[in-house]
mmCIF file of C-alpha atoms in Angstrom:
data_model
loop_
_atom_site.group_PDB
_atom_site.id
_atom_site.type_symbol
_atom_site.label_atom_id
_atom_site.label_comp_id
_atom_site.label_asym_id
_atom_site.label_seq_id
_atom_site.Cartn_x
_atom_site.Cartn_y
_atom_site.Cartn_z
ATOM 1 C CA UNK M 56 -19.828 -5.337 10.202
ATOM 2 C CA UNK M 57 -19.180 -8.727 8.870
ATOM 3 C CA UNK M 58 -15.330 -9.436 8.197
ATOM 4 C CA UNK M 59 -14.169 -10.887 5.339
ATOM 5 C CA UNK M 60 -10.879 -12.257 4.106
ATOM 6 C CA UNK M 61 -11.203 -14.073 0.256
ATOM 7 C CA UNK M 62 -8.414 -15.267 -1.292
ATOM 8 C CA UNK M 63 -7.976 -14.317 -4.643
ATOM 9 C CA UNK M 64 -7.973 -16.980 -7.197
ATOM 10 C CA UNK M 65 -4.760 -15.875 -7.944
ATOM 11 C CA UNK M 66 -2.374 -12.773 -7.415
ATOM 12 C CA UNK M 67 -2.278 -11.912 -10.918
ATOM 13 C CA UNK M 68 -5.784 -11.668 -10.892
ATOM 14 C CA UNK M 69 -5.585 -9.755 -7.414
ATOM 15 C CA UNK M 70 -2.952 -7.251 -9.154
ATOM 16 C CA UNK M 71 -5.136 -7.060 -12.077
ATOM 17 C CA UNK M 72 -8.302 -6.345 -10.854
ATOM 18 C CA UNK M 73 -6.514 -3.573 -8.433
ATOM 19 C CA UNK M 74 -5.485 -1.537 -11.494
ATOM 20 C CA UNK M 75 -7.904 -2.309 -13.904
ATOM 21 C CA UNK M 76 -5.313 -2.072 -16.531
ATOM 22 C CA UNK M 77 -5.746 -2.614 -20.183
ATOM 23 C CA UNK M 78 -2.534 -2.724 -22.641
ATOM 24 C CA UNK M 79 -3.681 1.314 -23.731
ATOM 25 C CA UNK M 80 -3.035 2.218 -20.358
ATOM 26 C CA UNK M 81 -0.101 0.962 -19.080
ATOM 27 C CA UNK M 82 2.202 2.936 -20.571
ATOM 28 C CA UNK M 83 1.015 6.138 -18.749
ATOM 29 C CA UNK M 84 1.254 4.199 -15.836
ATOM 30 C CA UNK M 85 4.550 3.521 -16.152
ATOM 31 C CA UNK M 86 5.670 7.189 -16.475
ATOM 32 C CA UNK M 87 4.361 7.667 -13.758
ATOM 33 C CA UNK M 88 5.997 4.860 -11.833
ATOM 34 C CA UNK M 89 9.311 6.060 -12.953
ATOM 35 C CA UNK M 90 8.841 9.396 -11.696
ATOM 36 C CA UNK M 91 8.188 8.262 -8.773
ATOM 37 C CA UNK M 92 11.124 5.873 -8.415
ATOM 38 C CA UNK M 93 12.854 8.921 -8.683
ATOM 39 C CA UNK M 94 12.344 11.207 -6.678
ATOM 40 C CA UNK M 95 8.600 12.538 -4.561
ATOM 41 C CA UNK M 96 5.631 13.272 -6.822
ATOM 42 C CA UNK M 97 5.584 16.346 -7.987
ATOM 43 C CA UNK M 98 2.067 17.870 -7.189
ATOM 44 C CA UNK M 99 1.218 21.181 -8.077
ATOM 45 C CA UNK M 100 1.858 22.949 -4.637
ATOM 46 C CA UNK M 101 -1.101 25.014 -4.329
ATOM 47 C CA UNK M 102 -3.150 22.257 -5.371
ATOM 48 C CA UNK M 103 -1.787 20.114 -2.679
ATOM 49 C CA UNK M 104 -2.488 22.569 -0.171
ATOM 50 C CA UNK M 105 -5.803 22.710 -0.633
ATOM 51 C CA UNK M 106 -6.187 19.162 -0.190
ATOM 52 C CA UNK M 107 -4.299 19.168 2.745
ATOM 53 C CA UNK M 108 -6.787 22.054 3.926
ATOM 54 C CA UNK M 109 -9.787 19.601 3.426
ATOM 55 C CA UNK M 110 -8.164 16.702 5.049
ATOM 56 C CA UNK M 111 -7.093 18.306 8.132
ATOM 57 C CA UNK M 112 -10.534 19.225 8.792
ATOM 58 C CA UNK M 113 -12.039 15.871 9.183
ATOM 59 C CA UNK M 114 -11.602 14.739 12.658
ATOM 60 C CA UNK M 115 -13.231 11.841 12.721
ATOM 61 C CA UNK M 116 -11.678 8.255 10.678
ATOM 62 C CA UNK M 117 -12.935 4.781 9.886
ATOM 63 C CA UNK M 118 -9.466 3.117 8.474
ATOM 64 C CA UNK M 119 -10.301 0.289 6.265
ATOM 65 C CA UNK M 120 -7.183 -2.186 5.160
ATOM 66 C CA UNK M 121 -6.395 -5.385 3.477
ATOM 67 C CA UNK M 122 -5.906 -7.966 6.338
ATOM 68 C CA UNK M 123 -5.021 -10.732 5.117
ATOM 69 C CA UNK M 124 -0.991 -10.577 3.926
ATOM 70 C CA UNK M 125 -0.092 -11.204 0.297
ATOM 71 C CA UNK M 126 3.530 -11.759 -0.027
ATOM 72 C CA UNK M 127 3.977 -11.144 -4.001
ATOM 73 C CA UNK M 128 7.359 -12.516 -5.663
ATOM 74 C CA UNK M 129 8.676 -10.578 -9.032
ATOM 75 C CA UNK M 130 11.148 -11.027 -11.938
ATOM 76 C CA UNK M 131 10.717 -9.489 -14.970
ATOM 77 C CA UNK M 132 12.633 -12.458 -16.708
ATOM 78 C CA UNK M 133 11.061 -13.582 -19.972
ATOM 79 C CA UNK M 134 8.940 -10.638 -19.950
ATOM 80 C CA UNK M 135 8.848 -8.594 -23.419
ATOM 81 C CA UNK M 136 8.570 -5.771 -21.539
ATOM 82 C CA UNK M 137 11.577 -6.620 -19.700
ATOM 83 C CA UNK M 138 13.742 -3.833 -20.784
ATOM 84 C CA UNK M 139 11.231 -0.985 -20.094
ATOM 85 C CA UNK M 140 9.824 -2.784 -17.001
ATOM 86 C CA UNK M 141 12.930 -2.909 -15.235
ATOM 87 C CA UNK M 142 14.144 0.814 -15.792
ATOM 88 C CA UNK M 143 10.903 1.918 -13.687
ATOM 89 C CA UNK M 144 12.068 -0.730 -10.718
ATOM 90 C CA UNK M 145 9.590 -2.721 -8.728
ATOM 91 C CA UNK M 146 7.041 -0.413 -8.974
ATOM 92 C CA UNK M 147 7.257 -1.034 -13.328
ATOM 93 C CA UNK M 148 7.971 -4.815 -12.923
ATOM 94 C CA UNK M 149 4.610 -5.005 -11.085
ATOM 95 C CA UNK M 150 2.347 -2.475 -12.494
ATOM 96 C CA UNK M 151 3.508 -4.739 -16.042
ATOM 97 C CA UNK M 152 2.425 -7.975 -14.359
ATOM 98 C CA UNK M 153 -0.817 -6.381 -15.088
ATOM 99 C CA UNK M 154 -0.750 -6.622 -19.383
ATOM 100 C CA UNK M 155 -3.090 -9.523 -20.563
ATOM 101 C CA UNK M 156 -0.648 -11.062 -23.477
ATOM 102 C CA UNK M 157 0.090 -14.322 -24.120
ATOM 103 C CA UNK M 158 4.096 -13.402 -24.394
ATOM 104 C CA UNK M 159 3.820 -12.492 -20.445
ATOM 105 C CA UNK M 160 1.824 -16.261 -19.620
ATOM 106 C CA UNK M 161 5.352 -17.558 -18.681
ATOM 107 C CA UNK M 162 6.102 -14.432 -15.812
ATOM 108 C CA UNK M 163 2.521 -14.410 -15.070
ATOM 109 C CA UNK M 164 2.256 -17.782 -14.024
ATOM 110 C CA UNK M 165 6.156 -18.126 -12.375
ATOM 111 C CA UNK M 166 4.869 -15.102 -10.347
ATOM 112 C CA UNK M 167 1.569 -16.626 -9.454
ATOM 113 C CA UNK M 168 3.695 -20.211 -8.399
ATOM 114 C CA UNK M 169 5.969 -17.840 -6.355
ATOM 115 C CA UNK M 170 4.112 -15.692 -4.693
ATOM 116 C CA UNK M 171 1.701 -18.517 -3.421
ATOM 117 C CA UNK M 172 4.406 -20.625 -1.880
ATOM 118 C CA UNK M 173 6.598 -17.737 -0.790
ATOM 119 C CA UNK M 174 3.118 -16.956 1.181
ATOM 120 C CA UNK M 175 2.910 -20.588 2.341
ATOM 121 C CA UNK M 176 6.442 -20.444 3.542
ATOM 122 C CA UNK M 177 6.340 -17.408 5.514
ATOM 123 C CA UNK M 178 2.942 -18.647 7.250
ATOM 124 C CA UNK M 179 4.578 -22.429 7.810
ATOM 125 C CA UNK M 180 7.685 -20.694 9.708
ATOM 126 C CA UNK M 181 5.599 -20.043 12.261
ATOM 127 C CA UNK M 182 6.375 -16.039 11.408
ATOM 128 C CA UNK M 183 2.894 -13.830 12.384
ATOM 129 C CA UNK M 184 1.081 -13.190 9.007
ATOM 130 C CA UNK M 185 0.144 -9.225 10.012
ATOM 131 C CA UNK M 186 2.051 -6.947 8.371
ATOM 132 C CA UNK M 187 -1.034 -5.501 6.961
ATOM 133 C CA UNK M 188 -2.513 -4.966 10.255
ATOM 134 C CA UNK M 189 0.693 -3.579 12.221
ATOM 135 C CA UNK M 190 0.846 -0.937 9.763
ATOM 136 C CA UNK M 191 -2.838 -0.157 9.716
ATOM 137 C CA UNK M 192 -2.435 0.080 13.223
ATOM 138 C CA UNK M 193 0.808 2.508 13.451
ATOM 139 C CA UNK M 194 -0.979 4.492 10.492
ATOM 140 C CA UNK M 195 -4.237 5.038 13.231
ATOM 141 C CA UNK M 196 -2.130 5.951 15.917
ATOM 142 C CA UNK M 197 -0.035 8.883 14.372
ATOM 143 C CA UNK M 198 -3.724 10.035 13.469
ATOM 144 C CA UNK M 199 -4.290 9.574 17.094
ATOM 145 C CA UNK M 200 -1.366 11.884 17.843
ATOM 146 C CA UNK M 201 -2.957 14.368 15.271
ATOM 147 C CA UNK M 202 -5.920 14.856 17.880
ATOM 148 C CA UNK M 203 -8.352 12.941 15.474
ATOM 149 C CA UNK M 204 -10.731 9.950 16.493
ATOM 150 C CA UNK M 205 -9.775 6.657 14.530
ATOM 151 C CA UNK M 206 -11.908 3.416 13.983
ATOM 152 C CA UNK M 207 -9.719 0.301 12.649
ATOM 153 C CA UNK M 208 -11.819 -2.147 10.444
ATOM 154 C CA UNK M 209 -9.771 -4.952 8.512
ATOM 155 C CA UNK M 210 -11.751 -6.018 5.809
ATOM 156 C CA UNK M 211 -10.993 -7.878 2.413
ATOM 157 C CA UNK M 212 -8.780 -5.369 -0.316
ATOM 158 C CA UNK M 213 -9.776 -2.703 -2.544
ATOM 159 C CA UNK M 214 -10.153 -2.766 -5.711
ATOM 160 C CA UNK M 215 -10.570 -0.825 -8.877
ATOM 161 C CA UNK M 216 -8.072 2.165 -10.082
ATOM 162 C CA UNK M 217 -6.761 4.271 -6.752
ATOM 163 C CA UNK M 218 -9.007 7.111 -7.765
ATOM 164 C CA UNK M 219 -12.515 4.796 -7.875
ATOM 165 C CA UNK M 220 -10.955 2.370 -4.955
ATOM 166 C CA UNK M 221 -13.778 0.821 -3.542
ATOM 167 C CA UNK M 222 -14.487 -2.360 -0.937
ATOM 168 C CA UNK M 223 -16.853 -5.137 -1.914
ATOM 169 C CA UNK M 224 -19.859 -5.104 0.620
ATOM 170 C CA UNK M 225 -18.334 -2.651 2.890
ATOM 171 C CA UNK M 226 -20.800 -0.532 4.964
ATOM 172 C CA UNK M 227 -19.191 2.771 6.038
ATOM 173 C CA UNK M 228 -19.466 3.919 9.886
ATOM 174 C CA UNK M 229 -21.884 7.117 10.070
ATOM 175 C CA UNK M 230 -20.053 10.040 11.167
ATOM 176 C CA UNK M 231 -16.756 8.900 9.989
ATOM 177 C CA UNK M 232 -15.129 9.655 7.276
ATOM 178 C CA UNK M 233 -13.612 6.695 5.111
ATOM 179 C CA UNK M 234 -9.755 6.248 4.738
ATOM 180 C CA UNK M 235 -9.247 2.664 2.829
ATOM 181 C CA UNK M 236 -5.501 1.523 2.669
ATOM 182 C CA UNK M 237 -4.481 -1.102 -0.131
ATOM 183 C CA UNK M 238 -1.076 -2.158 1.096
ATOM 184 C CA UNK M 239 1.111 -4.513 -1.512
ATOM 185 C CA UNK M 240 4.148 -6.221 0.112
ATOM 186 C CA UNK M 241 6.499 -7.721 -2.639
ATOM 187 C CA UNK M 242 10.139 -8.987 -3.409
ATOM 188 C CA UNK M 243 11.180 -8.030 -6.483
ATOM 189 C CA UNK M 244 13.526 -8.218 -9.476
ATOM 190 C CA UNK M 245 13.841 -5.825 -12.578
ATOM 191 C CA UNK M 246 14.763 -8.880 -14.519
ATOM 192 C CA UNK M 247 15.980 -12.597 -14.639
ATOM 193 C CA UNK M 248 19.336 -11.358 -13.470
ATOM 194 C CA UNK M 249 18.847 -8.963 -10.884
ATOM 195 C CA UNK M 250 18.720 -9.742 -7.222
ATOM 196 C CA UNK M 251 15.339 -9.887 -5.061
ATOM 197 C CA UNK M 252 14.814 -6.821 -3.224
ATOM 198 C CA UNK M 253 11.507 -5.895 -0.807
ATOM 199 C CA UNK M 254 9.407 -3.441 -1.961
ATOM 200 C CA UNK M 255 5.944 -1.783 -0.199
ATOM 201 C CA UNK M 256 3.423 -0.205 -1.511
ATOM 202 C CA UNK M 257 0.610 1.655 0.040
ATOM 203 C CA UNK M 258 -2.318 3.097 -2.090
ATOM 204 C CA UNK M 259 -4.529 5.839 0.310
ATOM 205 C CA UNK M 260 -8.242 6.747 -0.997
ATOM 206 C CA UNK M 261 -9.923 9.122 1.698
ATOM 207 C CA UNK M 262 -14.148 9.554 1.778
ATOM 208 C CA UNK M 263 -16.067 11.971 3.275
ATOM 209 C CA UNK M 264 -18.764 11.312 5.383
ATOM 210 C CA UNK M 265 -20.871 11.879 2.753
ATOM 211 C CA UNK M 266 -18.653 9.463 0.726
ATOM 212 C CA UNK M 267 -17.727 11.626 -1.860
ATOM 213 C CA UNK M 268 -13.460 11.343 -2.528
ATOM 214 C CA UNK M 269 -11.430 14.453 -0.800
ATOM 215 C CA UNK M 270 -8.110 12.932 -1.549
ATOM 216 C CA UNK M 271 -5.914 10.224 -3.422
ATOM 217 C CA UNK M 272 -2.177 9.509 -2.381
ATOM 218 C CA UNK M 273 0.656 6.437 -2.802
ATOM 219 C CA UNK M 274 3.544 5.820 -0.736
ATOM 220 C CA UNK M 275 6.440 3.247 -1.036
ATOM 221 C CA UNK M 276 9.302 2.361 0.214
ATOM 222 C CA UNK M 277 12.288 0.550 -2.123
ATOM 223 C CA UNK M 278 14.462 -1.079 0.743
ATOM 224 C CA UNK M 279 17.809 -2.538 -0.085
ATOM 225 C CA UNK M 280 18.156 -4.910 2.348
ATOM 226 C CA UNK M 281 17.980 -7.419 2.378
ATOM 227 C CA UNK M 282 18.824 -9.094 -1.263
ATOM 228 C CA UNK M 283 18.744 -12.362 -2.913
ATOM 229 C CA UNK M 284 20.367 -12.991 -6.154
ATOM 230 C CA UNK M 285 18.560 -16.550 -6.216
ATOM 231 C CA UNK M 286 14.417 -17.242 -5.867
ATOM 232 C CA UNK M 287 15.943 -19.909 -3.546
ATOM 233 C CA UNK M 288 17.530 -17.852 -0.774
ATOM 234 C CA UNK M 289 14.786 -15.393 -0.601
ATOM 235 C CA UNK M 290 12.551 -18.817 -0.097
ATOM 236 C CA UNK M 291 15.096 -20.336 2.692
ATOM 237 C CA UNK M 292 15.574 -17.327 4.457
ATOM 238 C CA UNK M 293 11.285 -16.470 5.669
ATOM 239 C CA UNK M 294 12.856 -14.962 8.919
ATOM 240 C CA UNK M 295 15.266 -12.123 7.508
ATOM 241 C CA UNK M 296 12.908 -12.073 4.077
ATOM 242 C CA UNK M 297 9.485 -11.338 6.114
ATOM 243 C CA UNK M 298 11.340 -8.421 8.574
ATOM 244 C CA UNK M 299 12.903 -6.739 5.139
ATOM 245 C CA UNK M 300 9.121 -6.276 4.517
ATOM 246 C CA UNK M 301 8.298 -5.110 7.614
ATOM 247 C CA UNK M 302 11.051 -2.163 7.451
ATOM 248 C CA UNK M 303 9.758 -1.102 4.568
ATOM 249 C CA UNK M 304 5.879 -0.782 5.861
ATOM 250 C CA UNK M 305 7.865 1.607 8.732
ATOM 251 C CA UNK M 306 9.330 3.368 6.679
ATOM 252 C CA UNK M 307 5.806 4.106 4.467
ATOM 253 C CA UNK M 308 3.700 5.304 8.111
ATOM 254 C CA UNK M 309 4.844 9.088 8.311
ATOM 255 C CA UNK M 310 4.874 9.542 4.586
ATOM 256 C CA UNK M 311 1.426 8.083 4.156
ATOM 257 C CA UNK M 312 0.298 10.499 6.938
ATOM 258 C CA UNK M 313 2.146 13.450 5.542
ATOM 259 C CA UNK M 314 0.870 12.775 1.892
ATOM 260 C CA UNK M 315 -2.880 12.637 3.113
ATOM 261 C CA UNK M 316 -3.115 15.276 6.063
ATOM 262 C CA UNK M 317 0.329 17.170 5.580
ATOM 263 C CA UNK M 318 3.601 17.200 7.581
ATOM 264 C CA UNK M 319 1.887 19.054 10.659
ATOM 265 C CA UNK M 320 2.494 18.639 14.127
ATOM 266 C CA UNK M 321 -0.094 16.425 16.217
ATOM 267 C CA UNK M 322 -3.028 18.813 16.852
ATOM 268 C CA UNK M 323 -2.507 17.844 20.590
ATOM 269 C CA UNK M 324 1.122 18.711 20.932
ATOM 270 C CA UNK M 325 0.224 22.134 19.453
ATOM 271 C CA UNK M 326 -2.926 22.375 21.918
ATOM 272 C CA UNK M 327 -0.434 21.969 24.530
ATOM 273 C CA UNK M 328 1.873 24.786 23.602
ATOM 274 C CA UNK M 329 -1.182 26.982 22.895
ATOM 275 C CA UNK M 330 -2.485 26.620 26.862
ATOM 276 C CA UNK M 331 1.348 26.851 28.148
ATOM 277 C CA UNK M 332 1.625 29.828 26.301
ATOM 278 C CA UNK M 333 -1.247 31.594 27.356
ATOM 279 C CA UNK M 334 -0.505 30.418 31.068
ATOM 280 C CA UNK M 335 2.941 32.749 30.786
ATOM 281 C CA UNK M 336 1.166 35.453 29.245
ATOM 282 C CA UNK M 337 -1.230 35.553 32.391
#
């Protein structure tokens, strides 16, 4: 499988073309990232279940993730949306970085400036750009604990809506099923005032075999440490800025398990306890 790893022209147009967002349907969006800020998603139980069901029975998993990092840095300052962006948190200040209006050029493009040479920093510190693939990596082996066989393939990131996600040119193992991971890592700020806080996100779009979808999920993690009041110490301090990130992407591996397969026990710890119990009944 050939690897890839394109750049986006720009991280607007990488956030942009991940949602596939017009002005009609952000709103929606943003209801839902506000109900998520506070508190877990609330999914129709039975519903979930089922899912769960379905997932649980696939044993074998090609993971598919975004390798190269993309270090994304947020204010909604200047924004018109500023207000409504920044009740919904980071998860609102980014999904709005998405609207195509000329009153947004001036956040659009201070984001754009930002993100690239926060990026650039972090890289030039000598700090290892693989946050991406750490995760992807902890994510395969608690599905390693589960009992199930797990294929890693980094690859370039996903795009279109979470519930169409798909992966330019990507050729799906046969026999596996298909779990791609788009993982966002950003520092953000509800508005021009607020301080700089990390923020993860990690979007979860599972395929059959067959390739037909058995399950869509989203995790994140809103870390409060650490802060920067100023675009200036987040950009001085790459070190302590780049680990805040990487708390937050440990924070995101058991829920992003539990909201695909369910909060079970690892199919091989509860093998084990099956044999030792049937070695005391003998």
């Amino acid at each position: 499988m050939k690897l890839l790893h394109p750049l986006p022209r720009s991280f607007m147009n990488m956030l942009r073309a991940d949602a596939g967002m017009s002005l009609k349907t952000l709103t929606p969006l943003l209801v839902v990232a506000a109900l998520l800020s506070g508190c877990a998603t609330n999914t129709a139980q039975p519903a979930l279940q089922i899912r769960h069901e379905a997932t649980r029975a696939i044993e074998k998993v090609e993971l598919i993730y975004n390798d190269e990092d993309q270090l994304i840095v947020t204010d909604g300052g200047g924004s018109g949306l500023t207000g409504f962006a920044g009740l919904l948190g980071p998860i609102g200040a980014i999904l709005a970085l998405t609207v195509d209006t000329n009153s947004r050029m001036s956040m659009a493009d201070r984001t754009d400036r930002r993100s690239k040479e926060f990026t650039a920093a972090v890289r030039n510190s000598g700090a290892a750009m693989s946050l991406n693939r750490k995760f992807a990596e902890r994510l395969a082996a608690r599905l390693r604990e589960s009992g199930r066989e797990v294929k890693v393939t980094p690859f370039m990131r996903a795009t279109g809506q979470l519930a169409e996600m798909q992966v330019p040119e990507l050729r799906p193992t046969p026999g596996y099923s298909t779990l791609i991971l788009r993982i966002t890592t950003a520092y953000g700020a509800s508005d021009a005032t607020s301080s700089f806080k990390p923020f993860v996100l990690v979007e979860q779009l599972l395929r059959n075999e067959q390739q037909a979808v058995v399950h869509q999920t989203s995790s994140f993690a809103d870390v409060t440490e650490p802060t920067y009041f100023l675009y200036e110490g987040l950009l001085k301090d790459t070190a302590g800025a780049h680990e805040g990130l990487k708390q937050g992407l440990d924070r995101v591996v058991q829920p992003a398990y539990a909201g695909m397969f369910g909060d079970d026990a690892p199919r091989t710890a509860r093998s084990a306890t099956t044999q030792t119990a049937a070695l005391d009944a003998n």
